[in-house]
Amino acid sequence: MLQIINKLKKSFGQDNIESRQVAKERLQLVLTHDRISTSNNFIEKFKADIKNAVLEYVEISDNDIDVRIEKSEENGAIISKLVANIPIKNIKGRI
Amino acid sequence: MGEVIVITSGKGGVGKTTTTANLATGLALAGKKVAALDLDIGLRNLDIVLGLENKIVYDLVDVVRGNCDYNKALIKDKRYEGLYLLPSSQIKDKTSVSPEEIKQLCNVLRKQFDYILIDCPAGIEQGFKNAIAGADKSIIVSTPEVSSVRDSDRVIGLLEAEGKTDNMLIINRYNVKLVNNRDMLSAEDVNDILMLDLIGIVPDDEGIIKSSNKGEPIISDNKLFISKIYQNIVRRIMGEDVDFISPEEEKLSIIGKLKRLLEINPLKKGRNYVTNNKQA
């Protein structure tokens, strides 16, 4: 009976936030951070690969590479965001 | 040569010991020779769930310390041909054995048994490292709760870091009513996140408590729906390709039936996912 009442409540929008969806979104977000913070070399490897890709096009200095994964809010939802701050020293040739 | 499978989860209380007891019994019922190892040192429980608590003379630490031969410590289950238990020690602490010692023990047991199932303690410390050391494969037991899924993910990361990538997933304590109500993560949701080879969805069933009260694994009661679910998991472990039975097939509520008519059955997708995953 309680289930039917809950169902009705849901269909009439009184309780339309499905906790299942909330759980999934929260998990996906927290696991992105867990996986990065518990992996020994994830960020280091990621940095190295990004650096190599960037070096194809521009000159940069080794010490200036700042690559992070941050939480940020976009349109009311919390998302994970890759933030890279890499000052360019020079463009390689005329592409 | 036998196969060593560790049953692990990170989080405590999700049903590792119950799962180990049922799968070990099921493999024995399927004609295999099975050793169930309780690696939860200091918190021995597989013995009582299996109903063998009064038969213990020697334990795991005695074997590792060389106080007795492993054959002497193994308890033969008289009810199920081929089922043996190596109980954990209740008094010594987790540091009294090392991963290397467990690995050696597994390699000895491999020669004599088809399957060696290891009941891993909760946590990711020494006891976990001991339990996974000798394993060829892992079964992750997760409930559809955020805390359990998160801990499972962590454990999978640790296993992979050790080069252990053959990991299977059992979703335990599945509450179909809650899933249909969209108030519990579905099997598909859980495996979207964990991305393992799903080998079973075990419903939340009060029969489990009764069976551990009696020390008789529920898989041996053929009349029960949950026993069929465990039997299918056993067959998948043995390498058979078995179709998934939806936990809903047992008792469908009126709303469940309506939902099915309207095709909002979350498990259907789940089953496809499993097939796709296997092909991939």
CSV table of C-alpha atoms in Angstrom, one decimal:
chain,number,residue,atom,x,y,z
A,1,MET,CA,0.0,0.0,0.0
A,2,LEU,CA,2.8,2.3,1.0
A,3,GLN,CA,4.4,1.6,-2.3
A,4,ILE,CA,1.3,2.6,-4.2
A,5,ILE,CA,1.1,5.8,-2.3
A,6,ASN,CA,4.8,6.5,-3.1
A,7,LYS,CA,4.2,5.7,-6.7
A,8,LEU,CA,1.3,8.1,-6.8
A,9,LYS,CA,3.4,10.8,-5.1
A,10,LYS,CA,6.1,10.3,-7.7
A,11,SER,CA,3.7,10.5,-10.6
A,12,PHE,CA,2.2,13.7,-9.3
A,13,GLY,CA,5.6,15.2,-8.9
A,14,GLN,CA,5.6,15.5,-5.1
A,15,ASP,CA,8.7,13.4,-4.8
A,16,ASN,CA,10.1,13.3,-8.2
A,17,ILE,CA,13.8,13.2,-7.4
A,18,GLU,CA,14.7,9.6,-8.0
A,19,SER,CA,17.3,8.7,-5.4
A,20,ARG,CA,18.7,6.1,-7.7
A,21,GLN,CA,19.8,8.8,-10.2
A,22,VAL,CA,21.2,11.0,-7.5
A,23,ALA,CA,23.2,8.0,-6.2
A,24,LYS,CA,24.6,7.3,-9.6
A,25,GLU,CA,25.6,10.9,-10.3
A,26,ARG,CA,27.2,11.3,-6.9
A,27,LEU,CA,29.1,8.0,-7.3
A,28,GLN,CA,30.4,8.9,-10.7
A,29,LEU,CA,31.7,12.2,-9.4
A,30,VAL,CA,33.3,10.9,-6.3
A,31,LEU,CA,34.9,8.0,-8.1
A,32,THR,CA,36.6,10.2,-10.7
A,33,HIS,CA,38.4,11.9,-7.8
A,34,ASP,CA,39.0,8.6,-5.9
A,35,ARG,CA,40.6,7.0,-8.9
A,36,ILE,CA,42.9,9.9,-9.6
A,37,SER,CA,43.9,10.5,-6.0
A,38,THR,CA,44.6,6.8,-5.3
A,39,SER,CA,46.5,6.1,-8.4
A,40,ASN,CA,50.2,6.7,-7.9
A,41,ASN,CA,51.1,7.9,-11.3
A,42,PHE,CA,47.8,8.9,-13.0
A,43,ILE,CA,48.4,12.6,-12.9
A,44,GLU,CA,52.1,12.3,-13.6
A,45,LYS,CA,51.5,10.1,-16.7
A,46,PHE,CA,48.6,12.3,-17.8
A,47,LYS,CA,50.9,15.4,-17.5
A,48,ALA,CA,53.6,13.8,-19.5
A,49,ASP,CA,51.3,12.8,-22.3
A,50,ILE,CA,49.7,16.3,-22.4
A,51,LYS,CA,53.2,17.8,-22.5
A,52,ASN,CA,54.2,15.6,-25.4
A,53,ALA,CA,51.1,16.6,-27.3
A,54,VAL,CA,51.5,20.3,-26.6
A,55,LEU,CA,55.2,20.1,-27.6
A,56,GLU,CA,54.2,19.2,-31.1
A,57,TYR,CA,52.9,22.7,-31.6
A,58,VAL,CA,54.5,25.1,-29.1
A,59,GLU,CA,57.5,25.5,-27.0
A,60,ILE,CA,56.9,25.4,-23.2
A,61,SER,CA,59.0,25.3,-20.1
A,62,ASP,CA,59.0,22.2,-18.0
A,63,ASN,CA,58.3,24.0,-14.7
A,64,ASP,CA,55.3,25.8,-15.9
A,65,ILE,CA,52.9,22.9,-16.5
A,66,ASP,CA,50.0,22.9,-14.2
A,67,VAL,CA,47.4,20.1,-14.8
A,68,ARG,CA,44.7,19.4,-12.3
A,69,ILE,CA,41.3,17.8,-12.1
A,70,GLU,CA,38.8,20.0,-10.3
A,71,LYS,CA,35.3,19.9,-9.3
A,72,SER,CA,33.3,22.8,-10.6
A,73,GLU,CA,29.7,23.9,-11.0
A,74,GLU,CA,28.1,24.3,-14.3
A,75,ASN,CA,24.4,25.0,-14.8
A,76,GLY,CA,23.7,24.0,-11.3
A,77,ALA,CA,25.4,20.6,-11.6
A,78,ILE,CA,28.7,19.6,-10.1
A,79,ILE,CA,31.1,18.3,-12.7
A,80,SER,CA,34.7,17.2,-12.9
A,81,LYS,CA,36.9,19.4,-15.0
A,82,LEU,CA,40.3,19.1,-16.4
A,83,VAL,CA,42.2,22.3,-15.8
A,84,ALA,CA,45.5,22.9,-17.6
A,85,ASN,CA,47.5,26.0,-17.4
A,86,ILE,CA,50.5,25.9,-19.7
A,87,PRO,CA,52.3,29.2,-20.6
A,88,ILE,CA,53.6,29.2,-24.2
A,89,LYS,CA,57.1,30.4,-24.8
A,90,ASN,CA,57.0,30.3,-28.6
A,91,ILE,CA,55.0,28.9,-31.5
A,92,LYS,CA,56.9,26.3,-33.5
A,93,GLY,CA,57.1,27.6,-37.1
A,94,ARG,CA,54.1,28.8,-39.1
A,95,ILE,CA,51.5,26.0,-38.9
B,1,MET,CA,45.7,-27.6,-11.4
B,2,GLY,CA,43.0,-25.9,-9.3
B,3,GLU,CA,41.9,-22.3,-9.6
B,4,VAL,CA,42.2,-19.9,-6.7
B,5,ILE,CA,39.4,-17.3,-6.4
B,6,VAL,CA,39.3,-14.6,-3.7
B,7,ILE,CA,35.9,-13.2,-2.6
B,8,THR,CA,36.4,-9.6,-1.6
B,9,SER,CA,34.6,-6.3,-1.3
B,10,GLY,CA,36.5,-3.7,0.7
B,11,LYS,CA,33.4,-2.9,2.8
B,12,GLY,CA,32.3,-5.1,5.6
B,13,GLY,CA,28.9,-6.7,5.9
B,14,VAL,CA,28.0,-7.0,2.3
B,15,GLY,CA,27.9,-10.8,2.3
B,16,LYS,CA,31.4,-12.0,1.5
B,17,THR,CA,31.3,-14.9,3.9
B,18,THR,CA,27.7,-16.0,2.9
B,19,THR,CA,28.7,-15.8,-0.8
B,20,THR,CA,31.9,-17.9,-0.1
B,21,ALA,CA,29.9,-20.5,1.8
B,22,ASN,CA,27.3,-20.8,-0.9
B,23,LEU,CA,29.6,-20.9,-3.9
B,24,ALA,CA,32.0,-23.4,-2.2
B,25,THR,CA,29.0,-25.6,-1.4
B,26,GLY,CA,27.6,-25.2,-4.9
B,27,LEU,CA,30.9,-26.1,-6.5
B,28,ALA,CA,31.1,-29.2,-4.3
B,29,LEU,CA,27.5,-30.1,-5.2
B,30,ALA,CA,28.5,-29.8,-8.9
B,31,GLY,CA,31.0,-32.5,-8.3
B,32,LYS,CA,34.1,-30.4,-7.8
B,33,LYS,CA,36.7,-30.7,-5.0
B,34,VAL,CA,36.7,-27.4,-3.2
B,35,ALA,CA,38.7,-25.9,-0.3
B,36,ALA,CA,37.2,-22.9,1.3
B,37,LEU,CA,39.8,-20.8,3.1
B,38,ASP,CA,38.9,-18.3,5.8
B,39,LEU,CA,41.5,-15.5,5.8
B,40,ASP,CA,39.7,-13.3,8.2
B,41,ILE,CA,42.2,-13.8,11.0
B,42,GLY,CA,40.9,-12.9,14.4
B,43,LEU,CA,37.3,-12.7,13.2
B,44,ARG,CA,36.6,-16.3,12.2
B,45,ASN,CA,33.2,-16.8,10.7
B,46,LEU,CA,33.1,-19.0,7.6
B,47,ASP,CA,33.1,-22.0,9.9
B,48,ILE,CA,29.9,-21.0,11.7
B,49,VAL,CA,28.1,-20.0,8.4
B,50,LEU,CA,29.0,-23.4,7.0
B,51,GLY,CA,28.0,-25.2,10.2
B,52,LEU,CA,31.4,-26.6,10.8
B,53,GLU,CA,32.4,-24.6,14.0
B,54,ASN,CA,32.5,-27.7,16.2
B,55,LYS,CA,34.9,-29.6,14.1
B,56,ILE,CA,37.9,-27.3,14.4
B,57,VAL,CA,41.1,-28.6,15.8
B,58,TYR,CA,43.8,-26.8,13.8
B,59,ASP,CA,43.6,-23.5,11.9
B,60,LEU,CA,45.3,-21.5,9.1
B,61,VAL,CA,48.0,-20.0,11.4
B,62,ASP,CA,48.9,-23.5,12.6
B,63,VAL,CA,49.4,-24.6,9.0
B,64,VAL,CA,51.4,-21.5,8.1
B,65,ARG,CA,53.6,-21.8,11.2
B,66,GLY,CA,54.2,-25.4,10.5
B,67,ASN,CA,52.5,-26.7,13.6
B,68,CYS,CA,50.5,-29.2,11.5
B,69,ASP,CA,50.2,-30.5,8.0
B,70,TYR,CA,47.5,-28.7,6.0
B,71,ASN,CA,45.6,-32.0,5.5
B,72,LYS,CA,45.2,-32.2,9.2
B,73,ALA,CA,43.7,-28.7,9.5
B,74,LEU,CA,41.3,-29.1,6.6
B,75,ILE,CA,37.8,-30.0,7.8
B,76,LYS,CA,35.9,-32.4,5.6
B,77,ASP,CA,32.2,-31.5,5.3
B,78,LYS,CA,30.3,-34.8,5.6
B,79,ARG,CA,27.1,-33.4,4.1
B,80,TYR,CA,28.7,-32.3,0.8
B,81,GLU,CA,31.1,-34.6,-0.9
B,82,GLY,CA,34.3,-32.7,-1.9
B,83,LEU,CA,33.9,-29.7,0.4
B,84,TYR,CA,36.7,-28.8,2.8
B,85,LEU,CA,37.2,-25.8,5.1
B,86,LEU,CA,40.4,-24.4,6.3
B,87,PRO,CA,39.3,-22.3,9.3
B,88,SER,CA,40.9,-19.0,10.3
B,89,SER,CA,42.5,-18.5,13.6
B,90,GLN,CA,40.6,-16.7,16.3
B,91,ILE,CA,43.4,-15.6,18.5
B,92,LYS,CA,46.4,-14.5,16.5
B,93,ASP,CA,46.5,-11.2,14.7
B,94,LYS,CA,46.5,-10.5,10.9
B,95,THR,CA,50.3,-10.0,10.8
B,96,SER,CA,50.9,-13.6,11.9
B,97,VAL,CA,50.8,-14.6,8.2
B,98,SER,CA,52.4,-13.0,5.2
B,99,PRO,CA,51.1,-12.8,1.5
B,100,GLU,CA,54.1,-15.0,0.5
B,101,GLU,CA,53.0,-17.7,2.9
B,102,ILE,CA,49.5,-17.7,1.7
B,103,LYS,CA,50.6,-17.8,-1.9
B,104,GLN,CA,52.7,-20.9,-1.1
B,105,LEU,CA,49.8,-22.5,0.6
B,106,CYS,CA,47.5,-21.8,-2.4
B,107,ASN,CA,50.0,-23.4,-4.7
B,108,VAL,CA,50.1,-26.5,-2.5
B,109,LEU,CA,46.3,-26.7,-2.4
B,110,ARG,CA,46.0,-26.2,-6.1
B,111,LYS,CA,47.5,-29.6,-6.7
B,112,GLN,CA,44.7,-31.3,-4.7
B,113,PHE,CA,41.6,-29.2,-5.3
B,114,ASP,CA,39.6,-28.0,-8.4
B,115,TYR,CA,38.7,-24.7,-6.7
B,116,ILE,CA,40.2,-22.8,-3.7
B,117,LEU,CA,37.8,-20.1,-2.5
B,118,ILE,CA,39.2,-17.5,-0.2
B,119,ASP,CA,37.0,-15.5,2.1
B,120,CYS,CA,38.7,-12.1,2.3
B,121,PRO,CA,38.4,-9.9,5.4
B,122,ALA,CA,37.0,-6.4,5.1
B,123,GLY,CA,39.4,-3.5,4.6
B,124,ILE,CA,42.4,-3.0,2.4
B,125,GLU,CA,45.2,-3.6,4.9
B,126,GLN,CA,47.4,-6.6,5.6
B,127,GLY,CA,44.5,-9.1,5.7
B,128,PHE,CA,43.4,-8.0,2.2
B,129,LYS,CA,46.9,-8.3,0.9
B,130,ASN,CA,47.2,-11.8,2.4
B,131,ALA,CA,43.9,-12.9,0.9
B,132,ILE,CA,44.6,-11.7,-2.7
B,133,ALA,CA,48.2,-12.8,-2.8
B,134,GLY,CA,47.6,-16.3,-4.2
B,135,ALA,CA,44.5,-15.6,-6.2
B,136,ASP,CA,44.1,-16.1,-10.0
B,137,LYS,CA,40.7,-14.5,-10.1
B,138,SER,CA,38.6,-12.3,-7.9
B,139,ILE,CA,34.9,-12.1,-7.2
B,140,ILE,CA,33.9,-8.6,-6.0
B,141,VAL,CA,30.7,-8.6,-3.9
B,142,SER,CA,28.9,-5.3,-3.9
B,143,THR,CA,25.5,-4.2,-2.7
B,144,PRO,CA,23.7,-1.5,-4.7
B,145,GLU,CA,24.6,1.1,-2.1
B,146,VAL,CA,26.9,4.1,-2.7
B,147,SER,CA,29.3,3.1,0.1
B,148,SER,CA,29.7,-0.4,-1.1
B,149,VAL,CA,30.1,0.5,-4.8
B,150,ARG,CA,32.7,3.1,-3.9
B,151,ASP,CA,34.7,0.6,-1.8
B,152,SER,CA,34.4,-2.0,-4.6
B,153,ASP,CA,35.9,0.5,-7.0
B,154,ARG,CA,38.8,1.0,-4.7
B,155,VAL,CA,39.4,-2.7,-4.3
B,156,ILE,CA,39.3,-3.2,-8.0
B,157,GLY,CA,42.0,-0.5,-8.4
B,158,LEU,CA,44.2,-2.2,-5.8
B,159,LEU,CA,43.7,-5.6,-7.5
B,160,GLU,CA,44.6,-4.1,-10.9
B,161,ALA,CA,47.7,-2.5,-9.4
B,162,GLU,CA,48.8,-6.0,-8.4
B,163,GLY,CA,48.3,-7.2,-12.0
B,164,LYS,CA,45.0,-9.0,-11.1
B,165,THR,CA,42.6,-8.1,-13.9
B,166,ASP,CA,40.4,-11.2,-14.0
B,167,ASN,CA,37.7,-9.7,-11.8
B,168,MET,CA,34.0,-10.8,-11.6
B,169,LEU,CA,31.1,-9.0,-10.0
B,170,ILE,CA,28.2,-10.3,-7.8
B,171,ILE,CA,25.6,-7.7,-6.9
B,172,ASN,CA,24.2,-8.8,-3.5
B,173,ARG,CA,21.2,-7.8,-1.5
B,174,TYR,CA,19.3,-6.6,-4.6
B,175,ASN,CA,15.9,-5.2,-3.7
B,176,VAL,CA,13.8,-5.4,-6.8
B,177,LYS,CA,11.0,-3.3,-5.3
B,178,LEU,CA,13.4,-0.4,-4.6
B,179,VAL,CA,15.0,-0.7,-8.0
B,180,ASN,CA,11.6,-0.6,-9.7
B,181,ASN,CA,10.7,2.4,-7.6
B,182,ARG,CA,13.9,4.0,-8.8
B,183,ASP,CA,15.2,4.3,-5.3
B,184,MET,CA,18.0,1.8,-5.6
B,185,LEU,CA,20.9,1.6,-8.1
B,186,SER,CA,20.0,-1.0,-10.7
B,187,ALA,CA,22.4,-3.8,-11.6
B,188,GLU,CA,23.1,-1.9,-14.8
B,189,ASP,CA,23.9,1.3,-12.8
B,190,VAL,CA,26.4,-0.6,-10.6
B,191,ASN,CA,28.2,-2.2,-13.5
B,192,ASP,CA,28.2,1.0,-15.5
B,193,ILE,CA,30.5,2.2,-12.8
B,194,LEU,CA,32.5,-0.9,-11.9
B,195,MET,CA,32.7,-2.4,-15.4
B,196,LEU,CA,33.4,-6.0,-14.5
B,197,ASP,CA,32.1,-9.4,-15.8
B,198,LEU,CA,28.8,-9.6,-13.9
B,199,ILE,CA,28.2,-13.2,-12.8
B,200,GLY,CA,25.2,-12.8,-10.5
B,201,ILE,CA,22.5,-10.6,-9.1
B,202,VAL,CA,21.4,-12.0,-5.7
B,203,PRO,CA,18.2,-10.7,-4.2
B,204,ASP,CA,17.9,-9.6,-0.7
B,205,ASP,CA,16.3,-12.7,0.9
B,206,GLU,CA,15.3,-13.4,4.5
B,207,GLY,CA,16.1,-17.1,3.9
B,208,ILE,CA,19.8,-16.2,4.0
B,209,ILE,CA,19.6,-15.3,7.7
B,210,LYS,CA,17.7,-18.5,8.5
B,211,SER,CA,20.3,-20.6,6.6
B,212,SER,CA,23.2,-19.1,8.5
B,213,ASN,CA,21.3,-19.5,11.8
B,214,LYS,CA,21.2,-23.2,10.9
B,215,GLY,CA,24.7,-23.5,9.4
B,216,GLU,CA,23.3,-24.8,6.1
B,217,PRO,CA,24.1,-22.9,3.0
B,218,ILE,CA,20.9,-21.9,1.2
B,219,ILE,CA,22.2,-23.2,-2.1
B,220,SER,CA,21.5,-26.7,-0.9
B,221,ASP,CA,17.8,-26.0,-0.7
B,222,ASN,CA,16.7,-26.7,-4.2
B,223,LYS,CA,13.2,-25.5,-3.7
B,224,LEU,CA,14.2,-21.9,-3.2
B,225,PHE,CA,14.5,-19.3,-6.0
B,226,ILE,CA,17.7,-17.8,-4.4
B,227,SER,CA,19.3,-21.2,-4.6
B,228,LYS,CA,18.7,-21.3,-8.3
B,229,ILE,CA,20.5,-17.9,-8.6
B,230,TYR,CA,23.5,-19.2,-6.7
B,231,GLN,CA,23.6,-22.4,-8.8
B,232,ASN,CA,23.7,-20.2,-11.9
B,233,ILE,CA,26.6,-18.3,-10.5
B,234,VAL,CA,28.4,-21.5,-9.8
B,235,ARG,CA,27.9,-22.6,-13.4
B,236,ARG,CA,29.3,-19.3,-14.6
B,237,ILE,CA,32.4,-19.8,-12.4
B,238,MET,CA,32.8,-23.2,-14.0
B,239,GLY,CA,32.8,-21.4,-17.4
B,240,GLU,CA,29.3,-22.1,-18.6
B,241,ASP,CA,27.3,-19.4,-20.4
B,242,VAL,CA,24.1,-19.2,-18.4
B,243,ASP,CA,21.2,-16.8,-19.1
B,244,PHE,CA,20.4,-14.4,-16.4
B,245,ILE,CA,17.2,-14.9,-14.5
B,246,SER,CA,15.7,-11.6,-13.4
B,247,PRO,CA,15.3,-11.4,-9.7
B,248,GLU,CA,11.8,-10.2,-10.6
B,249,GLU,CA,10.7,-13.4,-12.1
B,250,GLU,CA,9.9,-14.9,-8.7
B,251,LYS,CA,7.3,-12.4,-7.5
B,252,LEU,CA,6.1,-9.6,-9.6
B,253,SER,CA,4.1,-6.8,-8.0
B,254,ILE,CA,1.2,-5.4,-9.9
B,255,ILE,CA,3.2,-2.3,-10.5
B,256,GLY,CA,6.1,-4.4,-11.6
B,257,LYS,CA,3.9,-6.2,-14.2
B,258,LEU,CA,2.5,-2.9,-15.4
B,259,LYS,CA,6.1,-1.5,-15.7
B,260,ARG,CA,7.1,-4.5,-17.6
B,261,LEU,CA,4.2,-4.0,-20.0
B,262,LEU,CA,5.3,-0.4,-20.4
B,263,GLU,CA,8.9,-1.6,-20.9
B,264,ILE,CA,10.6,0.3,-18.1
B,265,ASN,CA,12.2,-2.8,-16.8
B,266,PRO,CA,15.7,-1.7,-15.7
B,267,LEU,CA,17.0,-5.2,-15.7
B,268,LYS,CA,16.4,-5.9,-19.3
B,269,LYS,CA,19.0,-3.4,-20.3
B,270,GLY,CA,21.2,-4.9,-17.6
B,271,ARG,CA,21.1,-8.2,-19.2
B,272,ASN,CA,21.9,-6.8,-22.6
B,273,TYR,CA,24.8,-5.0,-21.1
B,274,VAL,CA,26.1,-8.3,-19.7
B,275,THR,CA,26.0,-9.9,-23.1
B,276,ASN,CA,27.7,-6.9,-24.8
B,277,ASN,CA,30.3,-6.9,-22.1
B,278,LYS,CA,31.1,-10.5,-22.7
B,279,GLN,CA,31.4,-10.0,-26.4
B,280,ALA,CA,33.6,-7.0,-25.9
